[in-house]
PDB file of C-alpha atoms in Angstrom:
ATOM      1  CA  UNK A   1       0.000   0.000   0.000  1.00  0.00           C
ATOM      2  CA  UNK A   2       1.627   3.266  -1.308  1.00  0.00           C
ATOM      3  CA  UNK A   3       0.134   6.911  -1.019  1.00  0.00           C
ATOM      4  CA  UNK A   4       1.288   9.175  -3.080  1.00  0.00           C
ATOM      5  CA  UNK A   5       0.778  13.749  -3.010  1.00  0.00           C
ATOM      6  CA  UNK A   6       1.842  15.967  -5.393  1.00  0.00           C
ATOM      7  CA  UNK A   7       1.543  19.593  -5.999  1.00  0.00           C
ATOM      8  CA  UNK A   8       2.899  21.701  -8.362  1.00  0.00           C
ATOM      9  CA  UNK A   9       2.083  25.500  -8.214  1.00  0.00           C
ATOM     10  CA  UNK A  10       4.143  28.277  -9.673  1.00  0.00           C
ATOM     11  CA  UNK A  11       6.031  28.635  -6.477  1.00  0.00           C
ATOM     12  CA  UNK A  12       7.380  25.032  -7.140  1.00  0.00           C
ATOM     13  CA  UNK A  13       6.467  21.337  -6.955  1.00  0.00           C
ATOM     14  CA  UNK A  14       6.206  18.927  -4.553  1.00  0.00           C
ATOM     15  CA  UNK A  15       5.925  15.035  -4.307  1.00  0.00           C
ATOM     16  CA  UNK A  16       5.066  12.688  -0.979  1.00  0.00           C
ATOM     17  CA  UNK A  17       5.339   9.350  -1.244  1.00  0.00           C
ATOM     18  CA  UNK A  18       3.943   7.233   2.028  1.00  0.00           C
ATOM     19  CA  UNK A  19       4.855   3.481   1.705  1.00  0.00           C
ATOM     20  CA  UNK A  20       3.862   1.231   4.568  1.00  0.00           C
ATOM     21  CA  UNK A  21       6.686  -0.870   4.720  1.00  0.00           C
ATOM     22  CA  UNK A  22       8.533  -1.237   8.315  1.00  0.00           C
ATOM     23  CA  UNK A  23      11.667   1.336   8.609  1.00  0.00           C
ATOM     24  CA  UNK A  24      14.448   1.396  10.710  1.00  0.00           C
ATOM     25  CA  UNK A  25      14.838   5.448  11.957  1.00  0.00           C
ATOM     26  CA  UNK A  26      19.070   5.111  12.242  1.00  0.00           C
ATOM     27  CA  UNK A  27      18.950   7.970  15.195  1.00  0.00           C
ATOM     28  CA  UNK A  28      16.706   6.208  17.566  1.00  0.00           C
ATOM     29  CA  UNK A  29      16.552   2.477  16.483  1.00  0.00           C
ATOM     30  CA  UNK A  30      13.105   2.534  16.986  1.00  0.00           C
ATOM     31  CA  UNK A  31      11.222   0.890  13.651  1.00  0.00           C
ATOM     32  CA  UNK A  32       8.255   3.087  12.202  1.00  0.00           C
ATOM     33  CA  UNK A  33       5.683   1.628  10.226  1.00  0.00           C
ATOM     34  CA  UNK A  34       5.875   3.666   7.021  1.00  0.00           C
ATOM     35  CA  UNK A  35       9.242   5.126   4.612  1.00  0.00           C
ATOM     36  CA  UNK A  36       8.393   8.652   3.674  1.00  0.00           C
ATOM     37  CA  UNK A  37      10.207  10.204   0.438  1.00  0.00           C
ATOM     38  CA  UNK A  38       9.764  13.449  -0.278  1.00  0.00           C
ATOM     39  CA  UNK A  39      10.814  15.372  -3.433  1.00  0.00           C
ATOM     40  CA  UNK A  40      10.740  19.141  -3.742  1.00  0.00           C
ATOM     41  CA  UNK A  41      11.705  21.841  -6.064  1.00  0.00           C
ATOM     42  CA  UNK A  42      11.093  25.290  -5.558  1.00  0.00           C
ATOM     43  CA  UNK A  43      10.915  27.580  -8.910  1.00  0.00           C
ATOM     44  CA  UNK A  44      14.299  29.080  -8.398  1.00  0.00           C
ATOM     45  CA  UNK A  45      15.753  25.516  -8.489  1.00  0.00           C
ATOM     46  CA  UNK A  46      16.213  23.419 -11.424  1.00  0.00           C
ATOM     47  CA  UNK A  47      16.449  20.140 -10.266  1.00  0.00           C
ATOM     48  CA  UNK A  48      14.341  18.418  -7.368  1.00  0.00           C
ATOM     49  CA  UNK A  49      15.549  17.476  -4.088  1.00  0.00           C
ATOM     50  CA  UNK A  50      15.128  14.263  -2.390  1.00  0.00           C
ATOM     51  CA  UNK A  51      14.395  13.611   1.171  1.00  0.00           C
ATOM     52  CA  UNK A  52      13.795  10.419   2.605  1.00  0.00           C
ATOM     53  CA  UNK A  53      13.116   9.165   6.559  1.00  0.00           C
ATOM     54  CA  UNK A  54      10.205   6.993   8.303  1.00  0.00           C
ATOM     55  CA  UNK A  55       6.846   7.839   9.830  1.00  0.00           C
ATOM     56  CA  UNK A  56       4.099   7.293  11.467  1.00  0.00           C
ATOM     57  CA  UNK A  57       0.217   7.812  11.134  1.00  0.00           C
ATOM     58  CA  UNK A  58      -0.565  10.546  14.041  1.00  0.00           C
ATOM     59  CA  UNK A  59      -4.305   9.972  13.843  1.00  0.00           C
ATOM     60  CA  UNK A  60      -7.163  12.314  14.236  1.00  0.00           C
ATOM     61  CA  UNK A  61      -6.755  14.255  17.601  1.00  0.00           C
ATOM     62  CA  UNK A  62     -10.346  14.699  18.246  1.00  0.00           C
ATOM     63  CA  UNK A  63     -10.252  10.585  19.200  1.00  0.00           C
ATOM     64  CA  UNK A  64      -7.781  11.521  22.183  1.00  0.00           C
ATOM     65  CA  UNK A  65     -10.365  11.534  24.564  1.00  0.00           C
ATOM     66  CA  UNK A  66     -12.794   9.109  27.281  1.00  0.00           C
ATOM     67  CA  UNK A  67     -15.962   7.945  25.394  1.00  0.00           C
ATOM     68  CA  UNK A  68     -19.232   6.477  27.349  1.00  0.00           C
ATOM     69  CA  UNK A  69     -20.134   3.453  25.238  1.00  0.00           C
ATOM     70  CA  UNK A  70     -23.775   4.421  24.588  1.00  0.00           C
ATOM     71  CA  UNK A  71     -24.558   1.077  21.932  1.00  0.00           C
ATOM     72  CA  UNK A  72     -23.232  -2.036  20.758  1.00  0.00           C
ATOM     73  CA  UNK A  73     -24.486  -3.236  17.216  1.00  0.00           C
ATOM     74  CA  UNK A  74     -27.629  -1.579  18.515  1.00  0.00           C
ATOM     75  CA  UNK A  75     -28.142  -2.649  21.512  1.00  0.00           C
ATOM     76  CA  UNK A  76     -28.412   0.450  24.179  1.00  0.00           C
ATOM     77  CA  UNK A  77     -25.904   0.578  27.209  1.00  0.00           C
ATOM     78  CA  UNK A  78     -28.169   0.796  30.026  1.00  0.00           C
ATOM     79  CA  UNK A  79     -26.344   2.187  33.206  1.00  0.00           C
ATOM     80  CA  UNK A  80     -28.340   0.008  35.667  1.00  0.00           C
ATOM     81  CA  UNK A  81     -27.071  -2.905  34.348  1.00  0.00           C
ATOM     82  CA  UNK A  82     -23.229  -2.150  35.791  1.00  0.00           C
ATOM     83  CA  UNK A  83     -22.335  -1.392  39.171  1.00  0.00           C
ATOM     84  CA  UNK A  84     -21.399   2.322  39.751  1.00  0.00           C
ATOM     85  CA  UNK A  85     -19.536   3.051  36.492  1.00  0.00           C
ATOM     86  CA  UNK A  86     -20.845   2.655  32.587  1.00  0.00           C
ATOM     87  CA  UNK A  87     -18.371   1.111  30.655  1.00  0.00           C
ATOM     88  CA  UNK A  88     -15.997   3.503  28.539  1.00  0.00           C
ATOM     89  CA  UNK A  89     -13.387   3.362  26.131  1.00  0.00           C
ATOM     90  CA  UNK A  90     -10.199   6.200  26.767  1.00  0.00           C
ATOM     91  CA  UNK A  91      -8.403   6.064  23.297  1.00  0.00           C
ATOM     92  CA  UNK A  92      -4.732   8.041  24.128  1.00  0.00           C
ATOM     93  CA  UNK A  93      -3.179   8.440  20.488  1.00  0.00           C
ATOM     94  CA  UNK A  94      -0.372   9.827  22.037  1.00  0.00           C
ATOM     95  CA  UNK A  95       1.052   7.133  24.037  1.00  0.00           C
ATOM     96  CA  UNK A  96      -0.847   4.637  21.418  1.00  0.00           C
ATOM     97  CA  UNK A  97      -2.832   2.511  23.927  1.00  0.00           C
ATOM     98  CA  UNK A  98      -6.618   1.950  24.751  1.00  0.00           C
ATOM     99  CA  UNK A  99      -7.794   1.899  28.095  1.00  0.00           C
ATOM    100  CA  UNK A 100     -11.261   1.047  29.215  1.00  0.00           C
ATOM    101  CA  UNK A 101     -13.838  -0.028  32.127  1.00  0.00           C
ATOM    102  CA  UNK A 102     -16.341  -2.927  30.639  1.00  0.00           C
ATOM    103  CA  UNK A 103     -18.732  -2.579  32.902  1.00  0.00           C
ATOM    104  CA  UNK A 104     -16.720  -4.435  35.867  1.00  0.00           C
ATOM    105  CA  UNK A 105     -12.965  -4.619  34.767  1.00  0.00           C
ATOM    106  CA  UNK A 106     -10.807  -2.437  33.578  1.00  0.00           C
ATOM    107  CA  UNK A 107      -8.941  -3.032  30.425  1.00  0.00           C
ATOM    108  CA  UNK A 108      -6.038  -1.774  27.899  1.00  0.00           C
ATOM    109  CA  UNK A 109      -3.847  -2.745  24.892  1.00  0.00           C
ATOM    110  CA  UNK A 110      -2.254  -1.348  21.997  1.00  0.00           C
ATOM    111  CA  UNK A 111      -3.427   1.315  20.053  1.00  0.00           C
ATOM    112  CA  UNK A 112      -2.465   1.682  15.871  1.00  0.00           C
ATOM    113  CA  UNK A 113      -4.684   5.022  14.173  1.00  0.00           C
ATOM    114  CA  UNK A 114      -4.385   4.208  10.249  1.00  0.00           C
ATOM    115  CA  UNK A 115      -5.699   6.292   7.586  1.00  0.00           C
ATOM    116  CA  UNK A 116      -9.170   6.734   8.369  1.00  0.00           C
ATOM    117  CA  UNK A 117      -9.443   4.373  11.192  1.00  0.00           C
ATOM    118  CA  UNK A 118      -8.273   2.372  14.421  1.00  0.00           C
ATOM    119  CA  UNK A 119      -6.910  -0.761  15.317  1.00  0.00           C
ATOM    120  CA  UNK A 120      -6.858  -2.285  18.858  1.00  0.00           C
ATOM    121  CA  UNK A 121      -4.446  -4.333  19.833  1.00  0.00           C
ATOM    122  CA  UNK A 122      -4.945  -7.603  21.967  1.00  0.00           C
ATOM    123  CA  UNK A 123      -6.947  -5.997  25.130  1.00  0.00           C
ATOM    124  CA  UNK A 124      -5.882  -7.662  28.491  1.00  0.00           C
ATOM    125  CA  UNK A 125      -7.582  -6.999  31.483  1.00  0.00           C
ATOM    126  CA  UNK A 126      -8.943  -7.808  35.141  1.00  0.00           C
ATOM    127  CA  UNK A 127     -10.915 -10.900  35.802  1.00  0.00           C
ATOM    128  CA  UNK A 128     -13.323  -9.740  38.207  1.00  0.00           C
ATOM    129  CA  UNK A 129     -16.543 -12.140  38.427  1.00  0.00           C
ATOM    130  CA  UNK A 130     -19.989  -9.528  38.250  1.00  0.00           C
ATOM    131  CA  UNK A 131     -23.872  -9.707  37.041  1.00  0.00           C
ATOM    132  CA  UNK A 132     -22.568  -8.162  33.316  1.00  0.00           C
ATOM    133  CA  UNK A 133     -20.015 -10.748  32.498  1.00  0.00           C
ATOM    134  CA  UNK A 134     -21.602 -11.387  29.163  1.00  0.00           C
ATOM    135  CA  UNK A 135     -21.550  -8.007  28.249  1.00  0.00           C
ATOM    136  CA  UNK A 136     -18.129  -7.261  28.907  1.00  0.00           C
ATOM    137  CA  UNK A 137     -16.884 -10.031  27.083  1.00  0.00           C
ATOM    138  CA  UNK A 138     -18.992  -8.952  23.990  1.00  0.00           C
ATOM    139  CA  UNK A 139     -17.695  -5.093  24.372  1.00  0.00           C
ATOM    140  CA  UNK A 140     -13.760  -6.723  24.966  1.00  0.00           C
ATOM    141  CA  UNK A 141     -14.493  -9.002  22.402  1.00  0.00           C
ATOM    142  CA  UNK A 142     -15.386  -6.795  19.346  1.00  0.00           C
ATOM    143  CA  UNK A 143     -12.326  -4.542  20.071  1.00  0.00           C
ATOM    144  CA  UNK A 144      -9.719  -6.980  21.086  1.00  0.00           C
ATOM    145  CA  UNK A 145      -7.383  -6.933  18.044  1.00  0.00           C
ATOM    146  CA  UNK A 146     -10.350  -5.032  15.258  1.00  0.00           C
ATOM    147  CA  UNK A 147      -9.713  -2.664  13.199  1.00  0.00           C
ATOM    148  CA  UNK A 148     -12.571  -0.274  12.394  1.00  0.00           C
ATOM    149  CA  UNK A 149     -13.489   2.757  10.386  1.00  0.00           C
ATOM    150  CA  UNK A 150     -14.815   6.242  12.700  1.00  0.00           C
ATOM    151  CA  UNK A 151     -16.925   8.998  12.045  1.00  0.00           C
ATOM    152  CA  UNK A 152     -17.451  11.660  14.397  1.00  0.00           C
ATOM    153  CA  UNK A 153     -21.004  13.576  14.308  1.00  0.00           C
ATOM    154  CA  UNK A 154     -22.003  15.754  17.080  1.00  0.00           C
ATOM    155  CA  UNK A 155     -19.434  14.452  19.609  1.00  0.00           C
ATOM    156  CA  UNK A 156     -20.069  10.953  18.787  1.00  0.00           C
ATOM    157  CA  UNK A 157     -17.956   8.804  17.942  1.00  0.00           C
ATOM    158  CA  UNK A 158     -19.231   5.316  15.868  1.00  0.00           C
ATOM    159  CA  UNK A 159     -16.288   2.487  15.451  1.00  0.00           C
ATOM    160  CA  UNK A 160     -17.604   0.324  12.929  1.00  0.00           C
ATOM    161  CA  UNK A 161     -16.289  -2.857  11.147  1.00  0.00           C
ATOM    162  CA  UNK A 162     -17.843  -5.517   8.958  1.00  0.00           C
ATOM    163  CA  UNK A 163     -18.636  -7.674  12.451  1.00  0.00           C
ATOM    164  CA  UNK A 164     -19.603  -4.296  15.128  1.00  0.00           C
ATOM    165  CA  UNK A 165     -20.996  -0.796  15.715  1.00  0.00           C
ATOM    166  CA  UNK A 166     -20.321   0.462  18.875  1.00  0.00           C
ATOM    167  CA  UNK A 167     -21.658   4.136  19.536  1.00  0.00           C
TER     168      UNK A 167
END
C-alpha cells in the first residue's frame, strides 16, 4: 500500500510518497511503520531534491479523549445494568494505547490510528466475576485486536467494522 501527493504551483512542486513498509529510523533504532520520500523543487531551483526518513500515522486528535459506550451493534448501554460506572473506552493516540472499564474490569492494549481508522491491539484486562459478564466479554471481544473505520457527528464517535458498531 503506497500513497502518493503531489503539488505543483508556480512557487514550485512537490511530491510525498507514504509506503507502509517497516523502517528502521538510524537515530533512535526505533522501527516506524511507514518510509516517507519526499521530493521538492522550488521555482528558483532546477532540479528536485530528495528527502527520505520513516513515519508514522498521528491519527485524528479529536479521538484523544474518554468515550461512554452508549450502543453495541444496537443494543443500548443501560447504566443500571453495571455497578457504579458505565463502561468507557479512553483512546490516548499519544502514548498509542486503549484503556477502558467494561462494565466491571478495567482493560487496555495497543493502540495503531491508520488512515481513516483504528486498530486495537490484543486488550488484556482484570478478571473480576460480576452480574454483566456477558456483556463485557462482547464489548472486549469486538475490540480486542479489530480494526474499524470512525466517524465523528455531534461528539459521537461510531467504530464500525464488517462484524460491530459500537456508539
Amino acid at each position: 500500500p503506497v500513497l502518493r501527493y503531489r503539488a505543483q504551483t508556480e512557487a514550485g512542486e512537490l511530491t510525498v510518497t507514504i509506503a507502509q513498509r517497516p523502517c528502521p529510523n538510524s537515530m533512535s533504532g526505533e522501527v516506524l511503520p511507514y518510509t516517507v520520500a519526499v521530493q521538492a523543487k522550488t521555482s528558483a531551483q532546477t532540479a528536485m531534491r530528495d528527502f527520505a526518513g520513516c513515519g508514522r500515522y498521528l491519527g485524528d486528535y479529536r479521538l484523544h479523549d474518554i468515550w461512554a459506550l452508549e450502543t453495541v451493534d444496537g443494543q443500548a448501554v443501560v447504566a443500571t445494568q453495571f455497578g457504579k460506572d458505565k463502561p468507557y473506552l479512553e483512546l490516548n493516540l499519544t502514548s498509542g494505547q486503549a484503556l477502558g472499564f467494561s462494565g466491571c474490569n478495567a482493560f487496555g492494549g495497543n493502540l495503531t490510528p491508520e488512515r481513516g481508522g483504528l486498530r486495537f491491539g490484543t486488550l488484556r484486562g482484570t478478571m473480576l466475576a460480576c452480574p454483566a459478564l456477558a456483556f463485557e466479554q462482547k464489548f472486549r471481544g469486538a475490540l480486542s485486536g479489530q480494526s474499524f473505520i470512525y466517524r465523528l457527528e455531534n461528539r459521537r464517535l461510531t467504530l464500525e467494522n464488517r462484524a460491530n458498531t459500537l456508539i
